[in-house]
Amino acid sequence: MPLPSSVWRFLRRRSSRVQAGYVALSLLASTIPVAGNEQSVAGPVHPKAGTYKLQKIQPAPSGWVLEDSVWIPRRLSSYTKDKITLFSFFYATCRDPEGCPKSWDAFNKVHEAIKKDPRLQNKVRLVFLSLDPKVDTPEMMSFFKTSISTPQAPWSFLTTWNDTYLAPILNDLYVPASREFDDAGKPTDVINHLVKVFLIDKDSWVREIYTTSFLNPDVVLSDIGTLLLEEE
Amino acid sequence: MKKLLKSTVCMLAMVAAGPAVTLADETCNSPFTSALIKGQEDFLHVWTLGEVGVGDESDKLVTIDVQPNSPTYGKVVHSVSVGGRGEAHHTGFTDDRRFLWAGRLDDNKIFVFDLIDPSKPKVVKTITDFVDKTGFVGPHTFYATPGRMMIQALSNKDTHDGQTGIAVYNNSGELVSVHKMPLENGGDGYGYDIGINPAMNVMLTSSFTGWTNYMMDMGQMVKDPDAMKKFGKSMIMWDYKSMKPIKTMEVPGAPLEIRWSLKPEDNWAITATALTSKLWLVKQDEKGEWQAKDVGTIGDPSKIPLPVDISISADAKGLWVNTFLDGTTRYYDLTNPEAPKEVYSKKMGSQVNMVSLSFDGKRVYFTTSLLANWDKKGEDNEQWLKAYDWDGKQLVEKFSVDFHAEKLGRAHHMKFSAKTKAAALGE
């Protein structure tokens, strides 16, 4: 993913740890292909959009989040209704190549597809929620949004005040996440987490869940197409 | 109860500690199960049938310390009774590996254990309306898919025969969908195991028998010609995404456990048939069509050794096969899956049922109980867990736990767990 100049300017004012993490994440996101064993999922072995039903798995989670200001709490539900939503967790300094970069890569491809396809524009949004509220401030989140999001293909970057507000959302979605400790028992900046991507319909129902090993943008787009046909 | 189930974020899935999940964990779980234990497991959990005259006579989850460096290595460190005897059978982890679902084939109760402290599993939810909600009987296979638990049943509430289906629950224990096993295009409606290959978008199912048979005394059943006709003889390949059958394959003699090759480039699964003592390979042909093929015998089929559980190695080059009636385990060279070759066998005892192989292939665990009314009687009703090291040539016993001497019951399904050191966010 190319790093927008505005984000560079923003990052120059941040700590070297944040800079290094984001650069690593950006490079990984731009270079890592979709995992090899996922290539065969789409195409002939995957059913066409609209020929299958996506079940209502569970309601989308509730909770309070922040977007562009620490002073303006927003309901998470306002980001998971009225449009089809692709939702996942991330944190800007994530360096695990099997973690956030794979989500970034998949989200980028879906985002590009939305921007190019009038049938998807204004009907699908992308949402990232940070696992690291101490580092991923609303200021940083709004820079991400400004640099990447478009009106026809909105991509929101959310964070929370602290882990206390984050944990219930993780629990609701059965996403395990924990902070790694060093040998001295001090917390590090590494957050172990199971990457899950959630496809949520406009009525706030989770309709599909993808894990990192089997996250294929073509399948996600097919599932989005299935939900759009269902709406019709 | 739902809050209890969701009370804290999982500490078990230390996913980022190493590469992300590959195609499976400990070789036999769902490929969607996270937190692969590639090294030494710390605990072994044994879903155990209560037995009249043995301890508290209740079904229970028994936890055994299997960490060689631990002072309690080889000992039972925890046991949680769930009350009553309902034909405890199989278990399965949720995708986040935090919870272990355990089913009973007779009273159809499903217990959800929280393994946030794997040394002390505790029940956090009991599903008691499986029959009312689904119409099925005998929740057998628990197979994690993302955010969900897929449950293959064995029977149904109306006829108690083998017509059955698959129920899908979310991780909170709420029913999401129900799918009947097909009766069309050669389908016999029976069910047993589930094996999903996500890369191919396919799901393979096998077939066993209904409540009337699996709750009958085995000696009585084998003398009943009508009963012996009521076993499954099919395997179904499904489109996993749409949950629609693609093809029914005739596999006579009750095909049971399904093991996909874990190598990403492979496109085959293997199973064993209980009544005909055969190994069957399910593989795509040159045209991409799924075919089932008889690729070998297990022991002497004329003596009906009754193959039960199988466990495939992570490199798909080896397969452990247990035969219940002769109490023997066999190891097959699967280098050529079209022609498996038996290279090792060992008499384990009077009876043996389940086999669990560690992901690194170095340790193998065995238990004894098949079904309460199918286990042998009297002195032949040995009930134990035995742990072995496997060096590629022979099994070397490390320890055993006598489930009768320990007043536990009948030892059945096994799952591994491991300790963790990190702290969940928000705690």
XYZ file of C-alpha atoms in Angstrom, chain B:
427
model
C -24.389 -17.869 31.201
C -23.632 -16.112 27.933
C -21.716 -13.509 29.912
C -19.767 -16.223 31.639
C -18.897 -17.697 28.292
C -17.648 -14.363 27.087
C -16.265 -13.150 30.373
C -12.712 -12.515 29.279
C -10.641 -12.415 26.173
C -8.859 -15.640 25.413
C -5.365 -16.054 26.738
C -4.933 -19.351 25.022
C -4.490 -18.314 21.442
C -0.968 -16.965 21.321
C -1.270 -16.715 17.620
C 1.378 -14.172 16.893
C 3.973 -16.006 18.945
C 4.756 -17.919 15.783
C 3.565 -18.204 12.231
C -0.170 -18.112 11.851
C -2.229 -21.227 11.862
C -1.461 -23.553 9.025
C -3.855 -26.128 7.724
C -4.573 -27.865 10.994
C -3.475 -28.343 14.575
C -2.346 -31.542 16.215
C -3.152 -33.039 12.849
C -6.810 -33.882 13.412
C -8.605 -30.721 14.508
C -10.501 -28.345 12.307
C -8.188 -26.252 10.099
C -9.922 -23.198 11.552
C -8.753 -23.978 15.085
C -6.096 -21.477 16.179
C -3.101 -21.693 18.513
C -1.439 -24.680 17.024
C 0.591 -26.659 19.576
C 3.587 -27.533 17.457
C 5.823 -28.508 20.355
C 5.220 -30.190 23.680
C 1.650 -30.175 24.930
C 1.158 -29.534 28.665
C -2.177 -31.190 29.343
C -4.294 -33.943 27.918
C -8.045 -33.742 28.466
C -9.951 -37.027 28.330
C -13.737 -36.957 27.897
C -14.655 -39.912 30.089
C -17.828 -41.986 30.364
C -19.151 -42.574 33.852
C -19.378 -46.240 34.723
C -21.572 -48.032 37.229
C -19.564 -48.962 40.296
C -16.620 -46.743 39.356
C -16.052 -43.608 41.453
C -18.922 -41.137 41.287
C -20.286 -42.993 38.207
C -20.641 -39.666 36.351
C -19.321 -38.567 32.971
C -16.364 -36.270 33.466
C -13.548 -34.349 31.822
C -10.259 -35.668 33.163
C -7.106 -33.537 32.851
C -3.709 -35.239 32.869
C -0.337 -33.505 33.102
C 1.705 -34.601 30.071
C 4.592 -32.125 30.440
C 7.664 -34.330 31.068
C 9.378 -31.612 33.133
C 6.450 -31.278 35.508
C 6.489 -32.896 38.962
C 2.983 -34.194 38.269
C 3.883 -35.665 34.874
C 1.628 -38.568 34.011
C -0.807 -37.832 36.844
C -4.449 -36.820 36.883
C -4.393 -33.185 38.002
C -8.062 -32.333 37.622
C -11.422 -33.951 37.046
C -14.762 -32.238 36.629
C -17.912 -34.361 36.711
C -20.879 -33.120 34.711
C -23.541 -35.293 36.317
C -25.154 -38.475 35.079
C -24.198 -40.833 32.285
C -25.338 -39.751 28.829
C -22.877 -41.597 26.589
C -20.022 -39.091 26.610
C -18.270 -39.327 23.253
C -16.417 -36.630 21.309
C -15.189 -33.071 21.896
C -13.973 -30.147 19.819
C -12.314 -26.764 20.384
C -13.881 -23.502 19.285
C -11.883 -21.632 16.651
C -10.214 -19.468 19.309
C -9.330 -22.608 21.290
C -10.664 -21.050 24.450
C -13.638 -23.397 24.813
C -14.025 -27.151 24.482
C -17.437 -28.466 23.477
C -18.192 -32.025 24.621
C -21.225 -34.073 23.614
C -23.211 -37.022 24.885
C -24.839 -39.364 22.373
C -27.701 -40.622 24.542
C -29.172 -37.661 26.430
C -27.857 -35.218 23.792
C -26.445 -32.749 26.289
C -23.544 -30.588 25.160
C -21.156 -29.184 27.762
C -18.970 -26.171 27.054
C -15.753 -26.114 29.084
C -13.708 -22.948 29.537
C -9.983 -23.682 29.296
C -8.680 -20.255 30.217
C -6.797 -22.177 32.900
C -6.101 -25.420 31.051
C -5.151 -27.177 34.276
C -8.669 -26.633 35.604
C -11.361 -26.728 32.921
C -14.760 -25.623 34.119
C -18.240 -25.941 32.648
C -19.613 -22.555 31.616
C -22.603 -23.608 29.535
C -24.769 -26.680 28.996
C -26.925 -26.976 25.893
C -29.941 -29.132 26.746
C -32.287 -28.422 23.832
C -30.234 -29.852 20.966
C -33.000 -32.338 20.026
C -35.838 -29.818 20.299
C -34.020 -27.198 18.250
C -32.583 -29.432 15.536
C -34.633 -32.645 15.436
C -31.353 -34.545 15.520
C -30.072 -37.007 18.114
C -26.498 -37.927 19.016
C -24.251 -34.841 18.743
C -21.049 -36.544 17.638
C -18.427 -34.449 15.834
C -17.621 -30.928 17.059
C -15.862 -29.064 14.260
C -14.905 -25.416 14.561
C -15.503 -22.967 11.758
C -14.844 -19.228 12.188
C -17.051 -18.026 15.039
C -19.114 -21.195 14.886
C -19.261 -24.829 15.936
C -20.454 -27.340 13.382
C -22.009 -30.436 14.975
C -22.513 -33.651 13.040
C -25.276 -35.737 14.612
C -25.797 -39.490 14.269
C -29.550 -39.945 14.496
C -32.950 -38.280 14.778
C -35.685 -37.943 17.365
C -38.486 -39.577 15.359
C -37.095 -42.931 14.283
C -33.767 -43.162 16.116
C -32.232 -44.602 12.950
C -29.335 -43.157 10.986
C -31.197 -40.338 9.198
C -29.574 -37.228 10.587
C -27.842 -33.957 9.813
C -25.500 -31.140 10.739
C -26.294 -28.293 13.134
C -24.299 -25.079 13.172
C -24.092 -23.055 16.391
C -22.362 -19.751 17.010
C -19.662 -19.593 19.662
C -22.200 -18.306 22.171
C -24.147 -21.548 21.845
C -27.038 -20.235 19.753
C -28.310 -22.278 16.797
C -27.453 -20.716 13.436
C -28.592 -23.300 10.868
C -29.567 -26.929 10.306
C -28.614 -29.096 7.312
C -30.052 -32.566 6.715
C -27.840 -35.272 5.281
C -28.951 -35.849 1.684
C -31.198 -38.733 0.654
C -31.095 -37.819 -3.010
C -28.576 -38.930 -5.641
C -27.392 -41.972 -3.713
C -27.291 -40.385 -0.270
C -28.306 -42.628 2.630
C -28.919 -39.825 5.117
C -26.338 -41.117 7.613
C -23.662 -39.004 9.280
C -20.557 -39.412 11.407
C -17.514 -37.173 10.860
C -16.765 -33.850 9.160
C -13.586 -32.787 7.377
C -13.273 -29.386 5.701
C -10.643 -28.405 3.166
C -11.043 -24.608 3.025
C -8.598 -24.121 0.171
C -10.762 -26.354 -2.021
C -14.032 -25.016 -0.530
C -15.137 -28.587 0.136
C -16.468 -30.471 3.120
C -16.408 -34.272 3.348
C -18.759 -36.238 5.598
C -18.917 -39.916 6.512
C -21.628 -42.221 7.854
C -22.154 -44.536 10.828
C -25.403 -45.684 12.423
C -28.354 -44.437 14.470
C -29.222 -44.343 18.179
C -30.931 -47.757 18.177
C -27.721 -49.430 17.094
C -25.098 -47.444 18.959
C -27.007 -47.819 22.228
C -27.538 -51.573 21.708
C -25.289 -54.197 23.279
C -22.719 -55.032 20.618
C -23.101 -58.798 21.069
C -26.841 -58.513 20.545
C -26.474 -56.197 17.580
C -24.102 -58.368 15.566
C -26.567 -61.249 15.835
C -29.391 -59.094 14.482
C -29.314 -59.098 10.653
C -31.700 -56.172 10.427
C -29.586 -54.087 12.777
C -26.449 -54.872 10.794
C -28.099 -53.535 7.649
C -28.552 -50.153 9.292
C -25.066 -48.746 8.841
C -23.953 -45.975 6.556
C -22.265 -46.711 3.260
C -21.654 -43.283 1.824
C -19.380 -40.307 1.906
C -20.652 -36.947 0.743
C -18.554 -34.182 -0.766
C -20.175 -30.799 -0.142
C -19.635 -27.296 -1.389
C -18.650 -25.880 1.994
C -19.658 -22.298 1.266
C -23.140 -23.142 0.100
C -23.506 -26.309 2.236
C -24.831 -28.122 -0.816
C -23.854 -31.722 -1.656
C -21.630 -32.025 -4.720
C -21.290 -35.768 -4.951
C -22.242 -38.919 -3.055
C -19.595 -41.643 -3.070
C -20.386 -45.244 -2.189
C -18.083 -46.422 0.605
C -19.551 -49.601 2.145
C -19.092 -50.614 5.763
C -19.476 -47.424 7.805
C -16.674 -44.993 6.890
C -15.739 -43.191 10.098
C -12.979 -40.637 10.845
C -11.935 -38.310 8.021
C -8.368 -37.012 7.763
C -7.381 -34.574 5.031
C -3.741 -34.445 4.049
C -2.368 -31.324 5.735
C -0.006 -30.537 2.873
C -1.366 -27.517 0.988
C -0.586 -29.007 -2.402
C -2.509 -32.217 -1.690
C -6.103 -32.847 -2.654
C -6.972 -36.023 -0.801
C -8.488 -37.348 2.405
C -8.400 -40.813 3.912
C -10.836 -42.795 6.035
C -11.273 -46.291 7.473
C -14.419 -48.401 7.261
C -15.421 -50.067 10.523
C -17.292 -53.119 9.240
C -15.270 -53.940 6.128
C -11.833 -53.047 7.571
C -10.662 -51.023 4.602
C -8.774 -47.812 3.988
C -10.447 -45.551 1.435
C -8.887 -42.621 -0.338
C -11.031 -39.699 -1.487
C -9.240 -37.743 -4.177
C -9.827 -35.651 -7.255
C -9.247 -37.417 -10.555
C -7.629 -35.857 -13.625
C -10.910 -34.159 -14.487
C -11.211 -32.642 -11.040
C -14.061 -34.932 -10.007
C -14.012 -36.391 -6.507
C -13.646 -40.169 -6.372
C -13.516 -42.658 -3.494
C -11.147 -45.580 -3.892
C -10.468 -48.696 -1.797
C -6.700 -48.531 -1.236
C -6.032 -51.310 1.252
C -7.125 -53.594 4.055
C -6.615 -53.233 7.797
C -5.612 -56.469 9.500
C -7.649 -59.480 8.443
C -11.079 -58.167 7.410
C -12.574 -61.671 7.764
C -11.940 -61.433 11.524
C -13.633 -58.023 11.721
C -10.933 -56.246 13.760
C -13.201 -53.162 13.731
C -11.058 -50.160 12.756
C -12.146 -47.199 14.812
C -9.940 -44.136 15.173
C -7.181 -42.951 12.818
C -4.608 -40.152 13.192
C -2.585 -38.704 10.322
C 0.914 -37.246 10.642
C 1.453 -33.564 9.874
C 3.533 -34.406 6.814
C 0.815 -36.814 5.599
C 3.365 -39.597 5.350
C 2.015 -41.750 8.160
C -1.307 -42.910 9.580
C -2.080 -44.531 12.916
C -5.044 -46.920 12.802
C -6.592 -48.518 15.884
C -8.610 -51.717 15.628
C -10.872 -52.109 18.636
C -11.662 -55.788 18.842
C -8.082 -57.058 18.662
C -6.759 -54.153 20.763
C -4.085 -53.354 18.199
C -2.621 -50.163 16.801
C -1.077 -50.117 13.343
C 1.111 -47.570 11.608
C 0.829 -47.157 7.846
C 3.342 -45.617 5.503
C 1.253 -43.121 3.515
C 4.044 -41.915 1.251
C 1.903 -43.211 -1.582
C -1.677 -42.656 -0.376
C -2.910 -44.830 -3.256
C -1.155 -47.796 -1.628
C -0.800 -47.451 2.165
C 1.612 -49.985 3.625
C 1.442 -51.312 7.200
C 4.958 -50.990 8.659
C 4.347 -51.424 12.383
C 1.788 -52.891 14.756
C 1.494 -53.333 18.490
C -0.993 -55.085 20.715
C -2.090 -52.380 23.139
C -4.429 -54.364 25.361
C -7.772 -56.127 25.275
C -9.348 -53.153 23.518
C -8.212 -49.813 22.108
C -10.219 -47.010 20.553
C -8.876 -43.462 20.243
C -5.414 -42.396 19.088
C -3.990 -38.848 19.238
C -0.705 -37.884 17.631
C 1.248 -34.774 18.577
C 1.878 -32.348 15.711
C 5.612 -33.098 15.738
C 4.773 -36.789 15.451
C 6.886 -37.725 18.477
C 4.201 -38.620 21.001
C 1.140 -40.822 20.653
C -1.677 -41.260 23.161
C -4.239 -44.066 23.278
C -7.513 -44.668 25.122
C -9.855 -47.621 25.335
C -13.583 -46.918 25.343
C -15.669 -47.096 22.165
C -19.258 -46.942 23.418
C -20.548 -48.014 26.844
C -22.521 -50.906 25.374
C -19.846 -51.851 22.845
C -16.897 -52.017 25.259
C -15.793 -55.513 26.241
C -17.069 -57.084 29.431
C -15.431 -58.369 32.590
C -11.653 -58.447 32.723
C -11.456 -57.461 29.067
C -13.036 -54.128 29.925
C -9.684 -52.446 30.432
C -9.946 -48.658 30.703
C -6.764 -46.644 30.468
C -4.820 -43.878 28.851
C -1.360 -44.819 27.640
C 1.271 -42.338 26.500
C 4.105 -43.324 24.182
C 7.079 -41.837 22.444
C 7.374 -42.709 18.747
C 10.832 -42.717 17.166
C 9.656 -43.784 13.744
C 10.307 -47.446 14.452
C 8.645 -48.351 17.717
C 6.393 -47.101 20.491
C 8.051 -46.654 23.875
C 5.626 -46.395 26.784
C 6.151 -43.326 28.993
C 3.260 -43.633 31.415
C -0.250 -44.991 31.755
C -3.281 -44.073 33.817
C -5.634 -46.871 34.863
C -9.060 -45.254 34.710
C -10.594 -48.000 36.860
C -7.944 -47.857 39.564
C -8.297 -44.065 39.568
C -12.099 -44.460 39.839
C -12.702 -42.363 36.725
C -14.646 -44.489 34.212
C -14.270 -45.267 30.518
C -11.530 -43.242 28.777
C -12.618 -41.886 25.402
C -11.812 -38.727 23.390
C -8.571 -36.752 23.926
C -7.555 -33.132 23.298
C -4.320 -31.281 24.027
C -3.808 -27.887 25.655
C -0.835 -25.711 26.617
C -0.030 -23.108 29.258
C 0.344 -19.454 28.286
C 2.210 -16.499 29.774
C 0.655 -13.427 28.183
C -2.192 -11.373 29.650
C -5.402 -10.658 27.780
C -6.140 -7.058 26.876
C -8.385 -5.411 29.422
C -7.323 -7.648 32.297
